[in-house]
PDB file of C-alpha atoms in Angstrom:
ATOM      1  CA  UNK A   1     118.691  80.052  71.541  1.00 76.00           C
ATOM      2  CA  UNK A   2     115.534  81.780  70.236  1.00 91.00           C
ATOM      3  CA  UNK A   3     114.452  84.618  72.477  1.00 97.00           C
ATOM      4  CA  UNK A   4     112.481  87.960  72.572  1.00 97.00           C
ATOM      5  CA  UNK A   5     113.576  91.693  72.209  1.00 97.00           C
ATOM      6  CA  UNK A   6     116.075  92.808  74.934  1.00 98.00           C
ATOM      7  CA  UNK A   7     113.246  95.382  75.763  1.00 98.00           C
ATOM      8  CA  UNK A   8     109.229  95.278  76.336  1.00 98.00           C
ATOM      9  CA  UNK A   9     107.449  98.515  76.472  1.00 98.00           C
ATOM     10  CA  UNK A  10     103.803  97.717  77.988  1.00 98.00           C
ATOM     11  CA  UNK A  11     101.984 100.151  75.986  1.00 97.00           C
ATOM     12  CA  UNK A  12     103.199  98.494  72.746  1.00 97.00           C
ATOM     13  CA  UNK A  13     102.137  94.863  73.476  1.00 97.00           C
ATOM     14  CA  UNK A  14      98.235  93.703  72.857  1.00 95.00           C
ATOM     15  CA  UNK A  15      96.523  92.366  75.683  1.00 98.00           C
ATOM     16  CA  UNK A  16      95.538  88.694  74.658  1.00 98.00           C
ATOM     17  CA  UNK A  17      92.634  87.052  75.638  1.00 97.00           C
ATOM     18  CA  UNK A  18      93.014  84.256  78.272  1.00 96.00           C
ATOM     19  CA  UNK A  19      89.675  83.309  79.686  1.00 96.00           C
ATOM     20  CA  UNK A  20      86.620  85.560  80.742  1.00 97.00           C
ATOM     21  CA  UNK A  21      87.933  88.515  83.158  1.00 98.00           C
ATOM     22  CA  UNK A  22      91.438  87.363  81.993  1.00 98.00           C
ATOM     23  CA  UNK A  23      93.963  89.086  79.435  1.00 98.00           C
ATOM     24  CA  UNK A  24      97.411  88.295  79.183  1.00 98.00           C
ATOM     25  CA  UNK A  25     100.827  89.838  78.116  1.00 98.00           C
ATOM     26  CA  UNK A  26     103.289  88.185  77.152  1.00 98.00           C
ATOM     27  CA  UNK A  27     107.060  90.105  78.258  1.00 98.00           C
ATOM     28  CA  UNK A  28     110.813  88.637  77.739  1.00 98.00           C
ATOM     29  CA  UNK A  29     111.390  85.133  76.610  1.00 98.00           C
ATOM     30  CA  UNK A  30     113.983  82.543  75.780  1.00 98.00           C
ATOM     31  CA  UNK A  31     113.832  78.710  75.712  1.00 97.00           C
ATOM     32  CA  UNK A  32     114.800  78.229  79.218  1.00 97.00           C
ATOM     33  CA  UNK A  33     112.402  81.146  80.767  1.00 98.00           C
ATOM     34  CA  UNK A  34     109.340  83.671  80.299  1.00 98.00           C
ATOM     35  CA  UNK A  35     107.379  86.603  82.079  1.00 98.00           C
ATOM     36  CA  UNK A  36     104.306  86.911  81.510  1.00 98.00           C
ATOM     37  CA  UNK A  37     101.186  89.432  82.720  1.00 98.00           C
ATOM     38  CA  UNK A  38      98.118  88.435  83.410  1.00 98.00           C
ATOM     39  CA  UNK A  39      95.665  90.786  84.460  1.00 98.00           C
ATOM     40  CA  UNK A  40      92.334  89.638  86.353  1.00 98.00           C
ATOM     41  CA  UNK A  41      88.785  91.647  86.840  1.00 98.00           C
ATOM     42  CA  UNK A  42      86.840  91.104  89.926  1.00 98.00           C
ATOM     43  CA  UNK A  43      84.987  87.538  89.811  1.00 98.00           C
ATOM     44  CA  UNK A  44      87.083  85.752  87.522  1.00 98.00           C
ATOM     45  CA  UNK A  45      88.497  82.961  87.627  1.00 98.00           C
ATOM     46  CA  UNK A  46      92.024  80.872  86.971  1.00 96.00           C
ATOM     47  CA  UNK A  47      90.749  77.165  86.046  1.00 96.00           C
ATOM     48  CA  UNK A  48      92.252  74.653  87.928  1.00 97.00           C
ATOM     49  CA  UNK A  49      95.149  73.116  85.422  1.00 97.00           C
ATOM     50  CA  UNK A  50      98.687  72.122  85.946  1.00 98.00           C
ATOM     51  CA  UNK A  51     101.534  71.794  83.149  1.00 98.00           C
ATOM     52  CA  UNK A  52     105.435  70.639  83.366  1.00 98.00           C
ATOM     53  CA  UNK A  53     106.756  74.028  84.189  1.00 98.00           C
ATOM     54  CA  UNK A  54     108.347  75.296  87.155  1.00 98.00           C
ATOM     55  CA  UNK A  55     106.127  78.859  88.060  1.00 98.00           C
ATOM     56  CA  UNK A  56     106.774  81.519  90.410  1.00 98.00           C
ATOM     57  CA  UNK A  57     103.927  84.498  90.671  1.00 98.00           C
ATOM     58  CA  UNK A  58     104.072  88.209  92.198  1.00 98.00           C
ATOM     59  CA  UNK A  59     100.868  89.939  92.868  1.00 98.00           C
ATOM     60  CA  UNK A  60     101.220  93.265  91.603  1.00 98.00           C
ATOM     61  CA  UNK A  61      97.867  94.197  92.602  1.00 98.00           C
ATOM     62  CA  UNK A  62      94.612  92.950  93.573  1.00 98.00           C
ATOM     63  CA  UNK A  63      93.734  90.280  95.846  1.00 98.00           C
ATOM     64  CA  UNK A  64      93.534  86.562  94.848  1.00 98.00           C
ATOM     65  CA  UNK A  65      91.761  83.087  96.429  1.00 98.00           C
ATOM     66  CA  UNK A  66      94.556  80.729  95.420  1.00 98.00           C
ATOM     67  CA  UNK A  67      94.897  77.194  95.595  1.00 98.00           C
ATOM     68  CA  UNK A  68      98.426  75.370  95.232  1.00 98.00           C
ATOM     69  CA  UNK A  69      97.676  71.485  95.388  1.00 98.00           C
ATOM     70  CA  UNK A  70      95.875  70.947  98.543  1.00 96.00           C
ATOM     71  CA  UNK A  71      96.683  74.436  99.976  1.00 97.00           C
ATOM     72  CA  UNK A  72      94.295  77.557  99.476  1.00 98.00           C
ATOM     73  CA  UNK A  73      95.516  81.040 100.978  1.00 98.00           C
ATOM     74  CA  UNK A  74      94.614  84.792  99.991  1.00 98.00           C
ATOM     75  CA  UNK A  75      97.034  86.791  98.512  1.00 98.00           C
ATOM     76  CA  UNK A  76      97.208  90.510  98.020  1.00 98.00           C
ATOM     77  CA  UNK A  77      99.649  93.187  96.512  1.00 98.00           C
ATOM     78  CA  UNK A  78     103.447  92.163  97.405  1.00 98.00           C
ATOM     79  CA  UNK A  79     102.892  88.503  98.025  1.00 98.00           C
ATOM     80  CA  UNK A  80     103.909  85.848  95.390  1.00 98.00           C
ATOM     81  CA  UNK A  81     103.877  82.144  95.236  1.00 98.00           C
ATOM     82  CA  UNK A  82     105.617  79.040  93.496  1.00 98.00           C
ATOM     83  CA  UNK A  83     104.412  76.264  91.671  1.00 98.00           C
ATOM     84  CA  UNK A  84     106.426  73.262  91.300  1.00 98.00           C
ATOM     85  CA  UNK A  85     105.948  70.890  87.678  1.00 98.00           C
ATOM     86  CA  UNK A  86     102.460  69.094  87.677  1.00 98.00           C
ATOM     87  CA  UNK A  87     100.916  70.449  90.490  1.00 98.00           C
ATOM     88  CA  UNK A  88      97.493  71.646  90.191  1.00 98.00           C
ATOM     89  CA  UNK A  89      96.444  75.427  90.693  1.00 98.00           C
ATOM     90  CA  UNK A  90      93.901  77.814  89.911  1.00 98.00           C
ATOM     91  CA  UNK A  91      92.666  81.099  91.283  1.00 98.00           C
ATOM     92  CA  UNK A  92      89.461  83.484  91.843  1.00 98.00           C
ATOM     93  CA  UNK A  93      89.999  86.923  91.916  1.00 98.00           C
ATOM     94  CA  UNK A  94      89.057  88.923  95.052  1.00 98.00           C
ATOM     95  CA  UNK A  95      89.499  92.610  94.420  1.00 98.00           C
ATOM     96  CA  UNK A  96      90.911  93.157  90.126  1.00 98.00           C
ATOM     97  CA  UNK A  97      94.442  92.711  90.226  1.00 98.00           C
ATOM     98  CA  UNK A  98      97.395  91.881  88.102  1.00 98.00           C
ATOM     99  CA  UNK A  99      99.928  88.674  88.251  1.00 98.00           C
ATOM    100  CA  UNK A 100     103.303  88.988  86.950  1.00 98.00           C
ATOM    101  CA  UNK A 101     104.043  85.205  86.431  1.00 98.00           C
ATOM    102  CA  UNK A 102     107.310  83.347  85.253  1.00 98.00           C
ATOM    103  CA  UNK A 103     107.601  79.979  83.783  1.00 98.00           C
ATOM    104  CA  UNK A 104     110.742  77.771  83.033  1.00 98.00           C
ATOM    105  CA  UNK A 105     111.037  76.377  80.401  1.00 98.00           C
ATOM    106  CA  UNK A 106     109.165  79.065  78.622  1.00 97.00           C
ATOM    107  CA  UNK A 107     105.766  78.583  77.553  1.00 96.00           C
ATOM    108  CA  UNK A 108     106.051  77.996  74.217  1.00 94.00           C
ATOM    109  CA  UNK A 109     101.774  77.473  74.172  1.00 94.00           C
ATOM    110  CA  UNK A 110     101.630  80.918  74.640  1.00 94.00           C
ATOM    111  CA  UNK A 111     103.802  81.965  71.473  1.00 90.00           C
TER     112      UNK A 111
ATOM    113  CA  UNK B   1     114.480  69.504  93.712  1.00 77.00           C
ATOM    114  CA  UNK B   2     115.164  71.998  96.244  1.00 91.00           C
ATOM    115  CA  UNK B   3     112.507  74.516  96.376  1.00 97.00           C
ATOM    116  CA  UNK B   4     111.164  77.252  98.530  1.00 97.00           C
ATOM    117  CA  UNK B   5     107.640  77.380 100.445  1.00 97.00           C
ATOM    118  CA  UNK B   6     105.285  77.108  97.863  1.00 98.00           C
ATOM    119  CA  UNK B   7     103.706  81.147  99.322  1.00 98.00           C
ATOM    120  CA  UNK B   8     105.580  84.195  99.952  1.00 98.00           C
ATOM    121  CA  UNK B   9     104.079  86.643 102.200  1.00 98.00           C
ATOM    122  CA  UNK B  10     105.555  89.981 101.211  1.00 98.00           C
ATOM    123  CA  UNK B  11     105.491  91.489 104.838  1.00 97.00           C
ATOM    124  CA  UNK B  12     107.194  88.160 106.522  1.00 97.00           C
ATOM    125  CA  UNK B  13     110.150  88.793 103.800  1.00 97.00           C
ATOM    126  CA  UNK B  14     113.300  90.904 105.407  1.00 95.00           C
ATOM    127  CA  UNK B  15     114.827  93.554 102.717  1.00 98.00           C
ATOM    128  CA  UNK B  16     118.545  92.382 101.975  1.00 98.00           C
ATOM    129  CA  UNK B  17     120.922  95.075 101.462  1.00 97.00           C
ATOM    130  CA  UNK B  18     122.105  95.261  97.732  1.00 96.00           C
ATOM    131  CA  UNK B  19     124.423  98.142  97.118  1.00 96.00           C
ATOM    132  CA  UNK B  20     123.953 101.760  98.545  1.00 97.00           C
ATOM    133  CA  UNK B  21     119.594 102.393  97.944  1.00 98.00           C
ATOM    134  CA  UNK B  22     118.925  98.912  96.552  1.00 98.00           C
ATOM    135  CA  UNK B  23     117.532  96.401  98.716  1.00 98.00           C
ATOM    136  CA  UNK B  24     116.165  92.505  97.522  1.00 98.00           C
ATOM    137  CA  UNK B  25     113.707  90.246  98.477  1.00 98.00           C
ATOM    138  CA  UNK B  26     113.585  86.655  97.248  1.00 98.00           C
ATOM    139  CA  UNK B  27     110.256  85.373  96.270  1.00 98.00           C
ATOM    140  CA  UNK B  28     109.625  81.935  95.081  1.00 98.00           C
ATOM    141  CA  UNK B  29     112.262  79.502  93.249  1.00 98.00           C
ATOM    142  CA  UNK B  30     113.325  76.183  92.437  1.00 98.00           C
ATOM    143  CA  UNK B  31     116.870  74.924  90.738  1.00 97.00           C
ATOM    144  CA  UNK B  32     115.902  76.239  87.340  1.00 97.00           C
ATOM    145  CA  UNK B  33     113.676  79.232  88.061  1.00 98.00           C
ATOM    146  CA  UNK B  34     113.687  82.212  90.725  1.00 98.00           C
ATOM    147  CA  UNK B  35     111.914  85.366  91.469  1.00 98.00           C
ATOM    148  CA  UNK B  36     113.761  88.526  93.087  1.00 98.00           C
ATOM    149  CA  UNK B  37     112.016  92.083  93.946  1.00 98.00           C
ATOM    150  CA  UNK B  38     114.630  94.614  94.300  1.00 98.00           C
ATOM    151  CA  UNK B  39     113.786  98.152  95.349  1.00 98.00           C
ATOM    152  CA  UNK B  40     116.050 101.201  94.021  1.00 98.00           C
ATOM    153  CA  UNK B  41     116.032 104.553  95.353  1.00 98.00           C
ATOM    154  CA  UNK B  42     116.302 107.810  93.373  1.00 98.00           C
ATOM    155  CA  UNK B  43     120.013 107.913  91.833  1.00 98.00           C
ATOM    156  CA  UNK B  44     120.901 104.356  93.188  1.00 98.00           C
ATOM    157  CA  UNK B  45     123.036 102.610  90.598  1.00 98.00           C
ATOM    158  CA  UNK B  46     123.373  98.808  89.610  1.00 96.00           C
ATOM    159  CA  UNK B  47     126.585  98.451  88.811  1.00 96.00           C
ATOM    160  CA  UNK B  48     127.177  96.949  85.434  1.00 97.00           C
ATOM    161  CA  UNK B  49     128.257  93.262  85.594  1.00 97.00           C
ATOM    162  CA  UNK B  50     127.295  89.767  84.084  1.00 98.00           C
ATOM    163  CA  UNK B  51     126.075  86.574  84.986  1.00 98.00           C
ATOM    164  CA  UNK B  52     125.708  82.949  83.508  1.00 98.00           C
ATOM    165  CA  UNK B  53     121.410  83.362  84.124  1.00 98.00           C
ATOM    166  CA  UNK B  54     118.459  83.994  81.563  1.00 98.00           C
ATOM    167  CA  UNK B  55     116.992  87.133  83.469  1.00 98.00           C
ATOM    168  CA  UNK B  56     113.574  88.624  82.534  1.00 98.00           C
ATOM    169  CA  UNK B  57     112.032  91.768  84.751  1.00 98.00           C
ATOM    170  CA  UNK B  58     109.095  94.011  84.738  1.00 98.00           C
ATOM    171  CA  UNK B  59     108.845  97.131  86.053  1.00 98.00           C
ATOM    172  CA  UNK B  60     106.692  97.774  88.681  1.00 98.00           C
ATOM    173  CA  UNK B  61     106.895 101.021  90.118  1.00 98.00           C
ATOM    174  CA  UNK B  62     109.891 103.867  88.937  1.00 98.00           C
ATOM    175  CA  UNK B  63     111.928 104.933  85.745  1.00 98.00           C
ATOM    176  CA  UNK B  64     115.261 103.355  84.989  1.00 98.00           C
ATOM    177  CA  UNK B  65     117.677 104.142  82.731  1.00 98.00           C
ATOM    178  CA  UNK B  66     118.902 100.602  81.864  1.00 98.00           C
ATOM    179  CA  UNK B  67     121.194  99.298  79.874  1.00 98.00           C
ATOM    180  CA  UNK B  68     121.963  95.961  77.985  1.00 98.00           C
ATOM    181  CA  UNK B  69     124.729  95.296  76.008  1.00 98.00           C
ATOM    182  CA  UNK B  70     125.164  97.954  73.750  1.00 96.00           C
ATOM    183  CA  UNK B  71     121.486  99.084  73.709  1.00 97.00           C
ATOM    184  CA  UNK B  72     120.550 101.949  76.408  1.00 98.00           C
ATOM    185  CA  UNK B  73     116.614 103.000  77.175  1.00 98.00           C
ATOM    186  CA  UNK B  74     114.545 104.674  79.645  1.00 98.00           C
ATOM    187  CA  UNK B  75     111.689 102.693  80.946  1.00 98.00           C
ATOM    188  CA  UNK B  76     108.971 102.849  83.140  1.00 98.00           C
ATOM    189  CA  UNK B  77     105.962 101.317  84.984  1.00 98.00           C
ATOM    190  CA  UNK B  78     104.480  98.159  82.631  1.00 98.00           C
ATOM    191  CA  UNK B  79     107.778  97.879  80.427  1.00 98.00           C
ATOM    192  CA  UNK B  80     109.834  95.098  81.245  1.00 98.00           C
ATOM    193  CA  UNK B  81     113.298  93.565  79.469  1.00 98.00           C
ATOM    194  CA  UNK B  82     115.144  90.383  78.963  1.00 98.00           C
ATOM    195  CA  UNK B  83     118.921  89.250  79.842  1.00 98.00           C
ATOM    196  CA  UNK B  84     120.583  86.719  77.819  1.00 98.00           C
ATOM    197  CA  UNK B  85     123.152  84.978  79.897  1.00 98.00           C
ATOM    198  CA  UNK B  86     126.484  86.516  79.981  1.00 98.00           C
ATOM    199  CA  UNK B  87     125.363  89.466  78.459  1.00 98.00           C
ATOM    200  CA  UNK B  88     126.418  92.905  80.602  1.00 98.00           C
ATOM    201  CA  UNK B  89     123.950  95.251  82.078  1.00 98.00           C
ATOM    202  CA  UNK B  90     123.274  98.019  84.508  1.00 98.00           C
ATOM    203  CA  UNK B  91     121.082 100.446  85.319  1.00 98.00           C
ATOM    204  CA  UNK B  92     120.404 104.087  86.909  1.00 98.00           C
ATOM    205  CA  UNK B  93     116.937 104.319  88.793  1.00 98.00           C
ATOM    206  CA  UNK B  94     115.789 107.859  87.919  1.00 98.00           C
ATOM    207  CA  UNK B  95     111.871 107.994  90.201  1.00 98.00           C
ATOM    208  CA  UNK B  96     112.182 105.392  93.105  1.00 98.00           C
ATOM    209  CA  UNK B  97     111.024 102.285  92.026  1.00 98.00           C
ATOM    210  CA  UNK B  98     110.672  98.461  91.409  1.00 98.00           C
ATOM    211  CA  UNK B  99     112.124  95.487  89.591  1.00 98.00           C
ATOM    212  CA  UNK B 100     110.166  92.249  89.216  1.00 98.00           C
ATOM    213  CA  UNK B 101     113.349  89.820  88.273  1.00 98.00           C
ATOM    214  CA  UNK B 102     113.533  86.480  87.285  1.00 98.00           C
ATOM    215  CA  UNK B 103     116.416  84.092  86.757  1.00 98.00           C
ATOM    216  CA  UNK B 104     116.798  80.772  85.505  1.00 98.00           C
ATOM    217  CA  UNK B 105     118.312  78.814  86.633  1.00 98.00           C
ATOM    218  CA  UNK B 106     118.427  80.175  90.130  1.00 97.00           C
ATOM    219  CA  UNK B 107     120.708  82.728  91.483  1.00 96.00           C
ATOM    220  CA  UNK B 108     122.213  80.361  94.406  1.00 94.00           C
ATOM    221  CA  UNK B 109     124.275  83.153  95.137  1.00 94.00           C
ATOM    222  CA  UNK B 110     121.255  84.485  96.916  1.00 94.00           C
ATOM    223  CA  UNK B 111     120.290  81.977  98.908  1.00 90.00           C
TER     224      UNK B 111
END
């Protein structure tokens, strides 16, 4: 199984761009799973968009508008969410915050 | 698929006892994927030990002295590291702190 480093050190990985007011980093990986961080400025926006992976989300900081499917809440520092295959989300960001997201299978669009 | 609520509210989540200063919270999963926050006081230990699971984990908040395998390193706030399954791995939490986990499949064990 292909996979990343045992360790990530923040400072040494480039932020990629991901969208306007979005950068992403992209943290331990195999086949089967992957972290990633996403970090959000105030005003931007997640397009709506849904792909085949399973995704669960912690809000490290920041606030976020976020709509699962048919279901919009606001979500702060400490909250999280899941996202099952196929369904559609997206997000606006309230206050500039960072998402620590996980995906399974990894996504390999994002190697 | 089994699945859990598709939002976690961090404040509705109870802490789960996980060894003398470590405490969990479960966050969102399905079969293949879940998300765990686990809190470690200063000088709380997690024991060494192994586990069929692809884990990946950021750090949000603390220093750790971690260990995978034969490979031992300090890390902090942003760094992060990756599990393969089966492989062993501990840590010592050195500044009170954070761990952003995630296992796939799902740790059913805490459920």
């Amino acid at each position: 199984m292909k996979s990343s480093e045992l360790y990530q050190f923040g400072e040494e990985i480039a932020w990629t761009y991901a969208g306007e007011g979005v950068s992403r980093k992209v943290y331990g990986s195999d086949d089967q799973l992957m972290m990633v961080v996403v970090k959000f400025e105030a005003g931007a926006v997640g397009d709506l968009h849904e792909h085949p992976h399973s995704q669960v989300t912690y809000v490290e900081s920041g606030a976020f508008e976020m709509t699962i499917g048919a279901e919009m809440k606001v979500i702060r520092k400490g909250d999280g969410y899941y996202i099952p295959p196929h369904v559609v989300h997206g997000c606006v960001c309230l206050e500039a915050g960072v998402l620590i997201d996980s995906f399974s299978p990894q996504r390999s669009d994002f190697l």
